XYZ file of C-alpha atoms in Angstrom:
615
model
C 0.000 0.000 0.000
C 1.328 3.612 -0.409
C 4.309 4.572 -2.806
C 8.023 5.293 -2.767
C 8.944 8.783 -2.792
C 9.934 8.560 -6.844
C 6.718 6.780 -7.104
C 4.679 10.026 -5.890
C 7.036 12.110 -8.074
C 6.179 10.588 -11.027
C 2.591 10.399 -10.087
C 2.421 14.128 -8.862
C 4.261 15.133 -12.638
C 1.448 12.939 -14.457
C -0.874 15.082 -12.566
C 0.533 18.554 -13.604
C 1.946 18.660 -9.990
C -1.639 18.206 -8.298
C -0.172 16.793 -4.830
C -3.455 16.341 -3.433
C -4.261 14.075 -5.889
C -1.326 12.840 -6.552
C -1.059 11.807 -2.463
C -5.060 10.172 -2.649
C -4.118 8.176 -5.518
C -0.869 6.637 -3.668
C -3.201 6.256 -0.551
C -4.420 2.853 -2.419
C -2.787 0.106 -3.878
C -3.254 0.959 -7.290
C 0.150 2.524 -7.684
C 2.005 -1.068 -6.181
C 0.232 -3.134 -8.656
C -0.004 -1.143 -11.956
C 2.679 1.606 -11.681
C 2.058 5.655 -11.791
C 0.765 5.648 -15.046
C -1.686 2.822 -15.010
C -2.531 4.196 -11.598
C -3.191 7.921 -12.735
C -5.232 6.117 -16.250
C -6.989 4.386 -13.751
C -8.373 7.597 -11.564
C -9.128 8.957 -15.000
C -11.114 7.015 -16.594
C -12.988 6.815 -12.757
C -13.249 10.577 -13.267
C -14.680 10.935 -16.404
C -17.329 8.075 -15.931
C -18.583 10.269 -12.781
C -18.595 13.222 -14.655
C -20.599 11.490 -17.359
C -23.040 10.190 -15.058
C -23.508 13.726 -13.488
C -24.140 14.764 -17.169
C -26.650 12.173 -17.800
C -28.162 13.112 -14.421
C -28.427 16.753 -15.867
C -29.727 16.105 -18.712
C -32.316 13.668 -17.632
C -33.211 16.677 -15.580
C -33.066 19.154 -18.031
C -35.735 16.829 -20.679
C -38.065 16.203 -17.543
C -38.574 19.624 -17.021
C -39.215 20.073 -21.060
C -41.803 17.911 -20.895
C -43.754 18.602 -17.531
C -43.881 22.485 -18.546
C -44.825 21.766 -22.389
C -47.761 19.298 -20.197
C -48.456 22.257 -18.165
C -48.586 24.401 -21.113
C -50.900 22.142 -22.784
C -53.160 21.790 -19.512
C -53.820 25.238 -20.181
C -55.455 24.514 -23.026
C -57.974 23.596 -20.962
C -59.218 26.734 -20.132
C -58.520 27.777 -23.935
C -61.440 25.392 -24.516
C -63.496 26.379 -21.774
C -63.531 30.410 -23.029
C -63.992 29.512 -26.396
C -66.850 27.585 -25.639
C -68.486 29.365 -23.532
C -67.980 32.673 -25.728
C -69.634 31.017 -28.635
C -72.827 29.156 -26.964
C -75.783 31.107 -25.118
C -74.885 32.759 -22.165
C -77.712 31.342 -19.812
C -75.821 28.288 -20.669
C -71.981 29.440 -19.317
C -71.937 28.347 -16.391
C -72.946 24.307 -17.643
C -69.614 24.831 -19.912
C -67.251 25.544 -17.509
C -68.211 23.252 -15.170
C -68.037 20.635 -17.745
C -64.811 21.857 -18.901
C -63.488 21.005 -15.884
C -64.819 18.074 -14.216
C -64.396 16.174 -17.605
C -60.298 16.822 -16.853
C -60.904 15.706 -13.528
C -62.579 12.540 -14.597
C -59.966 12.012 -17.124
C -57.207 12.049 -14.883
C -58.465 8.866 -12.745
C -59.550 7.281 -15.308
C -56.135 7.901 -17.524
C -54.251 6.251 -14.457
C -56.290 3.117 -13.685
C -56.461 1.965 -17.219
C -56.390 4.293 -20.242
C -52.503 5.031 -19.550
C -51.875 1.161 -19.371
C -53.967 0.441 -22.728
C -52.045 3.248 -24.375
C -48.265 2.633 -23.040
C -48.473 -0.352 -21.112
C -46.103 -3.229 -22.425
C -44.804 -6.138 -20.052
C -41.345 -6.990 -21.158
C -41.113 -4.058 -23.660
C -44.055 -6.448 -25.545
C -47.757 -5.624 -26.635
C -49.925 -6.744 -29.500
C -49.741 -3.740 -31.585
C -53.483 -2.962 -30.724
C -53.452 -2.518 -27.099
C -51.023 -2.029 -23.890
C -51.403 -4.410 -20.883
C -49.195 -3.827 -18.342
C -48.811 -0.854 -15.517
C -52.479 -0.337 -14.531
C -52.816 2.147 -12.110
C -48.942 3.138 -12.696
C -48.685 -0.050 -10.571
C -45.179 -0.904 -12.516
C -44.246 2.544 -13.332
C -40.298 4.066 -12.446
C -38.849 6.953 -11.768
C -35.761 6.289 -12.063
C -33.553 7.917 -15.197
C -32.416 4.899 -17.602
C -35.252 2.160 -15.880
C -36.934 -0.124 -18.142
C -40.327 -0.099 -19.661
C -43.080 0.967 -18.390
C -41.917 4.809 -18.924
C -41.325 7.075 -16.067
C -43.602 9.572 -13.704
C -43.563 12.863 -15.768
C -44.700 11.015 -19.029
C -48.193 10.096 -16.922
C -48.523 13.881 -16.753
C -47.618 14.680 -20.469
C -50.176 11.736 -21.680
C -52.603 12.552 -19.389
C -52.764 16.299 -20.860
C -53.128 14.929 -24.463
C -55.679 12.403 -23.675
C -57.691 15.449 -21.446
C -57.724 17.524 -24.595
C -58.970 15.098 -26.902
C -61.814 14.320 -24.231
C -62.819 17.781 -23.622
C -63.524 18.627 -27.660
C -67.242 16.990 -27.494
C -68.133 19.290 -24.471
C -69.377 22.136 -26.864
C -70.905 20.134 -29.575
C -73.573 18.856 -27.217
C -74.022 21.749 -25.288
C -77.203 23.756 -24.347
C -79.264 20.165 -24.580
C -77.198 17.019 -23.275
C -77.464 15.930 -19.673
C -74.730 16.163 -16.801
C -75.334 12.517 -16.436
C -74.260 11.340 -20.155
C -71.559 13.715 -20.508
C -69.948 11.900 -17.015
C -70.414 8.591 -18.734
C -68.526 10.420 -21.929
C -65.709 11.457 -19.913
C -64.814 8.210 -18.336
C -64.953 6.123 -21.352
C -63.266 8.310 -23.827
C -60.019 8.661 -21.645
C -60.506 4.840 -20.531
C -60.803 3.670 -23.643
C -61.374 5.112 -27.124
C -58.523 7.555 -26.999
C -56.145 5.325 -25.379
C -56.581 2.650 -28.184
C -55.721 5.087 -30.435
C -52.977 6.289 -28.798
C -51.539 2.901 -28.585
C -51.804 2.306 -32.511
C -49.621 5.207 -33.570
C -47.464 6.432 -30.671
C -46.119 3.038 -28.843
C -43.509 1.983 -29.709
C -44.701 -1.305 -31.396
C -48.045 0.298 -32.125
C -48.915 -2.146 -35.534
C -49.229 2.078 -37.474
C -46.580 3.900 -35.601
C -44.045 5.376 -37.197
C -42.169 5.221 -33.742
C -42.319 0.955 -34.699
C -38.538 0.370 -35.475
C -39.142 -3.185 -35.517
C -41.764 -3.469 -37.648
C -42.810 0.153 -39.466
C -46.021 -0.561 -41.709
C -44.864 0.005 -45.682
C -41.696 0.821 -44.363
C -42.797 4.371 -42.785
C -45.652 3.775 -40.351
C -48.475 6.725 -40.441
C -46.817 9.960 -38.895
C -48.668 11.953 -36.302
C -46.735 13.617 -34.473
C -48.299 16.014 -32.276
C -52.333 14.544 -32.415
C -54.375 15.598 -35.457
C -55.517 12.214 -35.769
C -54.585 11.075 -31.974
C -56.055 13.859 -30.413
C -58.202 15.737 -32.976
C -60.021 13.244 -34.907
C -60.618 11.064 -32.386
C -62.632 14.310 -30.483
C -63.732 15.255 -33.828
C -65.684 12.117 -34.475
C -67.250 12.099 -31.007
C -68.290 15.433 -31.452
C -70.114 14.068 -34.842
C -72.014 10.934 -33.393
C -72.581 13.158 -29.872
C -73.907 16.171 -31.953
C -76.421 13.784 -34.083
C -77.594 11.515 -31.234
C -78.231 14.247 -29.194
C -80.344 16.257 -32.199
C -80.339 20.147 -32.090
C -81.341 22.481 -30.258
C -85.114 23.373 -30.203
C -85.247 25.832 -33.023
C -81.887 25.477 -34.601
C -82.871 24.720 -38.079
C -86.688 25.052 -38.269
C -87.255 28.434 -37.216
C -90.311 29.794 -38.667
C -88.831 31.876 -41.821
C -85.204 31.226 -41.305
C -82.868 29.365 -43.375
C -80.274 26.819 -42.020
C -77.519 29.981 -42.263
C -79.775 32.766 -40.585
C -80.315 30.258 -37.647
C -77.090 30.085 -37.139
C -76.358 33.576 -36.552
C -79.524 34.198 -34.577
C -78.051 31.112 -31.892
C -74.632 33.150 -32.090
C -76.273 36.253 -31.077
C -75.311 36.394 -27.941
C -71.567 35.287 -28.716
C -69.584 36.667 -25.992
C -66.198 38.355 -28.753
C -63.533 38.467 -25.072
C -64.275 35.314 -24.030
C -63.405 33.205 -27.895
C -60.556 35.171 -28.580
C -59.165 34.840 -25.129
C -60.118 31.082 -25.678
C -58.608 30.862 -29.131
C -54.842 33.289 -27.806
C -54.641 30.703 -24.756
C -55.290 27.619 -27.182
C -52.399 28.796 -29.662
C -50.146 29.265 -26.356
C -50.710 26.280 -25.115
C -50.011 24.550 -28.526
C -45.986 25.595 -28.499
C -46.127 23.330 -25.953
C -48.498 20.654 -27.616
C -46.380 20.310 -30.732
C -42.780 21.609 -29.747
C -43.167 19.723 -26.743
C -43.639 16.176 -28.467
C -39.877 15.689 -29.167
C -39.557 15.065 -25.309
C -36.155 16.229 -25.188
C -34.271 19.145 -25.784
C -30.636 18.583 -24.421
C -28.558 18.226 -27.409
C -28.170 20.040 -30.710
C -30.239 18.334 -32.954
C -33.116 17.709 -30.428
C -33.344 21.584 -30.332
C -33.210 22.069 -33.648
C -36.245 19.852 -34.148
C -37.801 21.843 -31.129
C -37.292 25.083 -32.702
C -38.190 24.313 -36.378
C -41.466 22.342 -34.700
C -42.424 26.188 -33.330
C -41.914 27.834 -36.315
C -44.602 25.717 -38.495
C -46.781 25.892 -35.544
C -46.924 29.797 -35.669
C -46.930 30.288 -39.194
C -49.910 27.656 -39.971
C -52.141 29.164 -37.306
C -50.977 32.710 -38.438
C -52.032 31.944 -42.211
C -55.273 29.767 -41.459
C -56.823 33.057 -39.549
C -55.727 35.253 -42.250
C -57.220 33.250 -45.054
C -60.673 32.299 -42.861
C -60.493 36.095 -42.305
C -60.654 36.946 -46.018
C -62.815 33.942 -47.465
C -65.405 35.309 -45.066
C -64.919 38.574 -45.968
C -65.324 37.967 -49.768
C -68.272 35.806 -48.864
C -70.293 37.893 -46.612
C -68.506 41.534 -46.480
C -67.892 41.782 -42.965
C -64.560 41.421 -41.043
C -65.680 38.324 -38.742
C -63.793 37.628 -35.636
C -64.949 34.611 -35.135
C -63.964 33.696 -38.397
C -60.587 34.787 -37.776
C -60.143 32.675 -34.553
C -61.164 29.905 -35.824
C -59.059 30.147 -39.122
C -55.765 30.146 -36.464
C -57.332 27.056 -34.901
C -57.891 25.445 -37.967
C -54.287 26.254 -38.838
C -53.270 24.715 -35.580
C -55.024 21.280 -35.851
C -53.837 20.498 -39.288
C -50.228 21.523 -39.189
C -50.077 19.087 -35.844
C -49.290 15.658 -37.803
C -46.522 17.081 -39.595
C -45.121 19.805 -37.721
C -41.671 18.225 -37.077
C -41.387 16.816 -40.601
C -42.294 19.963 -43.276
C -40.681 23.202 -44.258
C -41.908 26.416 -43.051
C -43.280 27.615 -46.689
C -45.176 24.191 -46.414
C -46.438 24.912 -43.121
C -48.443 28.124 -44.288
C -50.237 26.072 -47.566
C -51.199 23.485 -45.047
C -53.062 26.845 -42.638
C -54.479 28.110 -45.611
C -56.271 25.323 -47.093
C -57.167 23.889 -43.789
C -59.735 26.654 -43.599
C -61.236 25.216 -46.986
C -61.342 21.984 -45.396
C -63.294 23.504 -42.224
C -65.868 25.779 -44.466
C -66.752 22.598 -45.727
C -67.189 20.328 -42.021
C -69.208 23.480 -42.186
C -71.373 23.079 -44.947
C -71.877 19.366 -44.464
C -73.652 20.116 -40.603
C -76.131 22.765 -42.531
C -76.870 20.498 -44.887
C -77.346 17.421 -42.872
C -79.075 19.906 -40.119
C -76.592 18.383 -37.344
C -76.116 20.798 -34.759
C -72.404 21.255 -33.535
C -72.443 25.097 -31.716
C -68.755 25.436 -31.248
C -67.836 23.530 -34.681
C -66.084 20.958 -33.152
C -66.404 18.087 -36.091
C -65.318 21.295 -38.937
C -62.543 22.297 -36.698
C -60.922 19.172 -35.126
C -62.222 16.419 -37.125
C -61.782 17.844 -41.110
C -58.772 19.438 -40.498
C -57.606 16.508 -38.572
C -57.978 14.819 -41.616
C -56.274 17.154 -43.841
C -53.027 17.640 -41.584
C -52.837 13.514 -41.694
C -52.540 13.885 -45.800
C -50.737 16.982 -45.979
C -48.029 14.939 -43.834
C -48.460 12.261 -46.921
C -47.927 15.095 -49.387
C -45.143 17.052 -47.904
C -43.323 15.760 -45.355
C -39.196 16.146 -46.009
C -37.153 13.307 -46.269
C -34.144 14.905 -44.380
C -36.791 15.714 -41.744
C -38.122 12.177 -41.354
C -34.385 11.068 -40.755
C -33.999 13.195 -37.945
C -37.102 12.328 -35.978
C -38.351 8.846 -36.553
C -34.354 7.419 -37.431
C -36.146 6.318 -40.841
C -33.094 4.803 -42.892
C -33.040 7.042 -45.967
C -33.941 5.616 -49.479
C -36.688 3.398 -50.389
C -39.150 6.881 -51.704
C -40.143 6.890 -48.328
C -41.384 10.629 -48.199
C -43.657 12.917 -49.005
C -45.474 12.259 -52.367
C -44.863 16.112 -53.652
C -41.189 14.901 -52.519
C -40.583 11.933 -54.882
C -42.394 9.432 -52.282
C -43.899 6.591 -54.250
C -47.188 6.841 -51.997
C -46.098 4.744 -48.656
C -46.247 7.297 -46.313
C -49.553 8.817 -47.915
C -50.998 5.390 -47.894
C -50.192 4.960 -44.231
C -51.879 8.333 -43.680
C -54.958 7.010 -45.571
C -55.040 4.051 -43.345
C -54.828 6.018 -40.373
C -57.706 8.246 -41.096
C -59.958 5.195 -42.391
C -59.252 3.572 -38.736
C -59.225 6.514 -36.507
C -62.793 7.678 -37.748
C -63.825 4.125 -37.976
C -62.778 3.535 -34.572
C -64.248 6.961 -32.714
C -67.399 6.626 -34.729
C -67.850 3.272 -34.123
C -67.275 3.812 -30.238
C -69.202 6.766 -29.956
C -72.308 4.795 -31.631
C -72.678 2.560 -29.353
C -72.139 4.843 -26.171
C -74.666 7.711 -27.285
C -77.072 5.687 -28.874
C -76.858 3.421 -26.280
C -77.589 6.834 -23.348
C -80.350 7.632 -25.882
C -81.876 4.297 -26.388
C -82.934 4.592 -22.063
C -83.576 8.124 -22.072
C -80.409 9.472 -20.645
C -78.805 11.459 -23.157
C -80.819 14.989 -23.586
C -82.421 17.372 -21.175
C -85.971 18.035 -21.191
C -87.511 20.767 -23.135
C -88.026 23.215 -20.272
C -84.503 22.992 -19.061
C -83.098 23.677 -22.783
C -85.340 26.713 -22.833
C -84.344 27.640 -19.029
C -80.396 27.243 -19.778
C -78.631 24.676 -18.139
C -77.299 27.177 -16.092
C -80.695 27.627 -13.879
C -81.872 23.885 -14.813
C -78.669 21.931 -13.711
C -76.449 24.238 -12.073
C -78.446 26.270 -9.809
C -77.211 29.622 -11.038
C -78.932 32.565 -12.610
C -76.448 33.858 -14.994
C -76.447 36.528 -17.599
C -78.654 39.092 -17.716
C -80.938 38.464 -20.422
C -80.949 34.530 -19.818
C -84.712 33.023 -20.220
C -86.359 32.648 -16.213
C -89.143 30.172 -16.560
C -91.742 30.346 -13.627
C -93.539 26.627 -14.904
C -91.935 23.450 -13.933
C -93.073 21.629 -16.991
C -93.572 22.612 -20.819
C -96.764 21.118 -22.253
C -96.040 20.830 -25.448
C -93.032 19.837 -27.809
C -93.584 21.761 -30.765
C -90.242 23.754 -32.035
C -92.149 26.624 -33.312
C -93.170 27.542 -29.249
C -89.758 26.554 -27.550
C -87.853 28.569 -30.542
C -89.626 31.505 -29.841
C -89.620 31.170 -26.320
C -85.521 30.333 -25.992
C -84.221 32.454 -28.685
C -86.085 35.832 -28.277
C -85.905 36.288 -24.553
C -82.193 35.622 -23.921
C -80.605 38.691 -25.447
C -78.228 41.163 -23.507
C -79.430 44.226 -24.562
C -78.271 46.838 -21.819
C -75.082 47.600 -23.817
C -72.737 44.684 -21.646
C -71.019 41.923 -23.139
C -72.161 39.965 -25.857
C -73.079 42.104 -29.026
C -71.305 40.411 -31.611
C -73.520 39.341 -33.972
C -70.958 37.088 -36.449
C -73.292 38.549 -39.352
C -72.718 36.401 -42.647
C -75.012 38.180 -45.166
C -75.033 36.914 -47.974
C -78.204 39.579 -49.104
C -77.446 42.510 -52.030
C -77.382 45.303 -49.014
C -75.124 44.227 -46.198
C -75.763 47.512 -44.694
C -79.468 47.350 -44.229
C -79.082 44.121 -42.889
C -76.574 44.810 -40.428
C -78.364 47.772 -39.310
C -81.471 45.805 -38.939
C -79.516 42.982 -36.815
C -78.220 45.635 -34.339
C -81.432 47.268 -33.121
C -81.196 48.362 -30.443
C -85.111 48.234 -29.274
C -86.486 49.131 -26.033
C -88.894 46.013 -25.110
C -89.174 42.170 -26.366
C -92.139 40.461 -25.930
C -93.266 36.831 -27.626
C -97.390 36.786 -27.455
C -100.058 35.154 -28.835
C -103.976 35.323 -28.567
C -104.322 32.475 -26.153
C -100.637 33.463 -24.513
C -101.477 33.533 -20.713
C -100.174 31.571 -17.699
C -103.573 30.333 -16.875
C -103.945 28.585 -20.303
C -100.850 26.609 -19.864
C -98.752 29.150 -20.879
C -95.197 29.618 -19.784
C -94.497 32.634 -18.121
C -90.840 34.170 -18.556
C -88.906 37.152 -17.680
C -86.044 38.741 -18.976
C -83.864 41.539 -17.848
C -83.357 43.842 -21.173
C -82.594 47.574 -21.811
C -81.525 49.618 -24.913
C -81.340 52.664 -26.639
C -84.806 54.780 -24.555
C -85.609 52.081 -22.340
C -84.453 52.172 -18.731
C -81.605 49.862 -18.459
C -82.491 46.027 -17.130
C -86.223 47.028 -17.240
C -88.479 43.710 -17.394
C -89.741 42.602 -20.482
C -92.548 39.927 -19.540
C -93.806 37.341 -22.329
C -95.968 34.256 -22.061
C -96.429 31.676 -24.556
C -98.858 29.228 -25.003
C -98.585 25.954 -25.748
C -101.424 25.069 -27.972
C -100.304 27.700 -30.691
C -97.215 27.273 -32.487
C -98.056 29.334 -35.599
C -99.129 31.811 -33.646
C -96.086 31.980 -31.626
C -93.805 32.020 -35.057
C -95.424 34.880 -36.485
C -95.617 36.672 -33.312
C -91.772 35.989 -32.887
C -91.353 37.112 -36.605
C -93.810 39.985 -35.991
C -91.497 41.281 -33.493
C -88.391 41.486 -35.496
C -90.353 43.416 -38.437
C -92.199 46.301 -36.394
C -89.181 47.618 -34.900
C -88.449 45.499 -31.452
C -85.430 43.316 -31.348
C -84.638 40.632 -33.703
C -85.054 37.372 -32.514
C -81.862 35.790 -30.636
């Protein structure tokens, strides 16, 4: 043990004359048995492997915290939803939103961890199907620790969780207004439980039989890329938004007003749109999607993961920034006004799309893919009007079609180079975008996606609504659609304006009565929020029907000849005020059941001699 004098020497010069070190390193017995300089290599190479592992320790670290704030970021989505919903439906029907909005995260949080994170992720011995996980219910096998085996570790519960909230939450607008606390509940367990998770599964595990991700065993040689959700996240919500928005029908009035075609309904049920609380919706939304789609490398601690990071941003921000301009100016040229609305949902539509391909297409690309993804929404758009399905916050236009457009835009345009650099896709073999040279593999694997995505939500979504509907669970009664759920399920009085019905019951179930009755009372008319009107004329003299749309009148009344309480009647109140009328004076209007013609004209009556439109 120890060393001779010319042993330390030598040691101590190895060193650069670092005694201290040179004197712990002769402490052992290293120096005996494989002289100064296999001694000193030895320390060394000690050395360097604990500074490696204190590098590996940092940058574990360093990726963790990527992730959980890019989850955070997208948790605040959330309330991106939640504003933007509630902005867009009627306002005695706020309240039912938010509460919605946020119990459905709740609900998907316990029901992620017991089994929808295991279906998605789960593999015992690194192994699944392809179709499904099966191991780590209830995180039961899950790991902290940095470089553990499968299952994955803590913070990618939290980053899953957020995606799989988001795609849940999506339906909550599409059956608002009508659909019951009790169905939605159901809803937001089995989505997160099961449908989504599937899904997840299929494209996004690592031996998921479509996932690009699939080293082993890539479909065609590519697998379907999605890298961010517009078919994980968006279509999947999309779809459930379709099949919840037709099983649950539409709202009493919504396309059989008396005198008003599908498009005028429309804008009469938006009435009421509160302009501060979409757009704060739709600016938290695009925040929280730099962390949806940057955030999906899950790592950012060397050069090229950054890079990837960076570039992911960029595409993000310039398709939102060109699907809002070119919404913006299609509606324009189609109706003359400058709609907000339009414009906010243009940027979402922007947003949804670029999401498959974000990591894997040039900038220039990025804004073709946000301006035709607003043609692609126009049209979800058309479709509901023409099929009269009732979707209020335009979930299946917005997250479904351009779901569907992002997944073949990635077919069409994703870079080879890129592909390399994110999936570890061997070049060669015309693997790439079509527009690229591809020979159709990857935009056959996009095809394939869409077919079973939709197939799978749809097919899902069927049997759970139809299934709510079939014993009488699924929609309110007519009396609390006309009250707002606010009142009928929540207990709360909410805007000013919102419909106050003093009968428990509503005798009859003609439209006609319950159109009039919901739409012309609910109004805010004392100047406060909630005057944007959306107007899409499509008449020869926007102006005079603008004009006409913002009266301003002093009193709104729905009557007919037999309209009093004692006949049956309904008797409501509503809180209005305007331009000569004492603000929040009450305007008192009773309808009767037995007279639905009666109540039409009197509702279309109103709007021609002056009082307030209907609403």
């Amino acid at each position: 043990m120890g060393c001779n004098p010319l042993q330390l020497a030598e040691v101590t010069a190895l060193l650069g004359g670092d005694t201290a070190t040179a004197a712990t390193i002769c402490a052992g017995a290293d120096v005996a048995q494989l002289g100064p300089n296999g001694a000193v290599t030895k320390w060394t190479v000690a050395e360097l492997r604990g500074a490696q592992n204190a590098l590996d320790q940092v940058e574990y670290g360093l990726n963790v915290s990527f992730v959980l704030a890019s989850a955070y970021q997208v948790f605040v989505m959330q309330l991106g939803f939640a504003l933007f919903a509630a902005g867009v439906v009627r306002p005695k029907n706020t309240v039912s939103i938010f509460i919605k909005n946020f119990f459905d995260t709740c609900i998907a949080g316990i029901a992620f961890y017991l089994v929808g994170y295991a279906f998605a992720f789960g593999a015992k011995d690194g192994y699944t199907n392809g179709f499904i996980g099966n191991w780590d219910f209830a995180l039961s096998q899950t790991d902290g620790s940095p470089g553990s085996p499968l299952p994955n570790p803590w913070h990618l519960f939290i980053w899953n969780w957020s995606f799989c909230s988001a795609s849940t939450t999506i339906l909550s607008g599409s059956i608002a207004e009508r659909a019951t606390f009790a169905s939605y509940t159901i809803y937001a367990a089995f989505m997160p439980a099961w449908v989504y998770p599937v899904v997840a599964h299929w494209l996004w595990a690592p031996d998921g039989w479509l996932s690009a991700r699939n080293a082993n065993d890539r479909i065609l040689g590519i697998g379907a890329i999605d890298y961010a959700g517009s078919g994980v996240v968006h279509l999947v919500g999309g779809m459930a938004a379709l099949i919840g928005s037709i099983a649950v029908g539409p709202r009493v009035g919504r396309f059989d007003t008396s005198g008003a075609t599908g498009e005028v309904s429309a804008q009469l049920y938006r009435a009421t749109a509160a302009p501060q609380l979409y757009l704060m919706g739709t600016l938290l939304l695009w925040f929280g999607w730099y962390g949806f789609n940057p955030g999906s490398k899950l790592a950012i601690s060397d050069y090229l993961q950054a890079t990837i990071v960076s570039r992911t941003a960029v595409t993000t921000t310039l398709a939102a920034c060109s699907g809002a301009l070119s919404n913006l100016l299609l509606n324009y040229g189609r109706h003359r006004v400058w709609d907000l609305l339009s414009t906010c949902i243009g940027a979402l539509s922007g947003l949804v799309a670029v999401t498959s391909g974000c990591s894997v297409i040039e900038p220039w690309a990025a804004i073709i893919c946000g301006v035709i993804s607003s043609l692609f929404y126009e049209a979800g758009e058309q479709l509901l009007e023409k099929l009269k399905i009732d979707d209020p916050v335009s979930a299946f236009p917005l997250h479904a079609m351009c779901g569907i457009w992002g997944l073949l835009f990635t077919g069409l345009l994703a870079n080879e180079g890129y592909i390399t650099q994110v999936y570890n896709v061997a070049p060669g073999g015309h693997r790439m975008g079509l527009f690229y040279g591809g020979h159709g593999q990857l935009l056959l694997c996009q095809v394939i996606a869409i077919a079973v995505i939709a197939g799978w939500s749809a097919f899902n979504m069927c049997a759970l609504f139809y299934g709510m509907k079939f014993v009488g669970l699924l929609r309110v009664g007519a009396d609390k659609e006309a009250t707002g759920m606010d009142m009928a399920a929540c207990g709360q009085y909410n805007a000013a304006g919102a419909v106050n019905v003093h009968s428990s019951k509503v005798a009859t179930k003609s439209d006609a009565v319950l159109a009039a009755m919901s739409l012309n009372m609910e109004r805010r008319m004392n100047g406060g929020p909630g005057m944007d009107y959306s107007v899409r004329n499509s008449s020869a003299n926007p102006s005079i029907h603008n004009s006409s749309l913002h009266n301003t009148a002093t009193t709104t009344t729905v009557t007919t000849a037999a309209a009093t309480p004692a006949a049956g009647g309904i008797m409501m109140t509503s809180a209005v005020g305007g331009a000569g009328s004492p603000s929040g004076s009450a305007a008192v209007a009773a309808v009767a059941p037995t007279d639905a013609a009666a109540a039409a004209g009197a509702a279309g009556a109103a709007g021609s001699s002056g009082a307030a439109p209907l609403q």
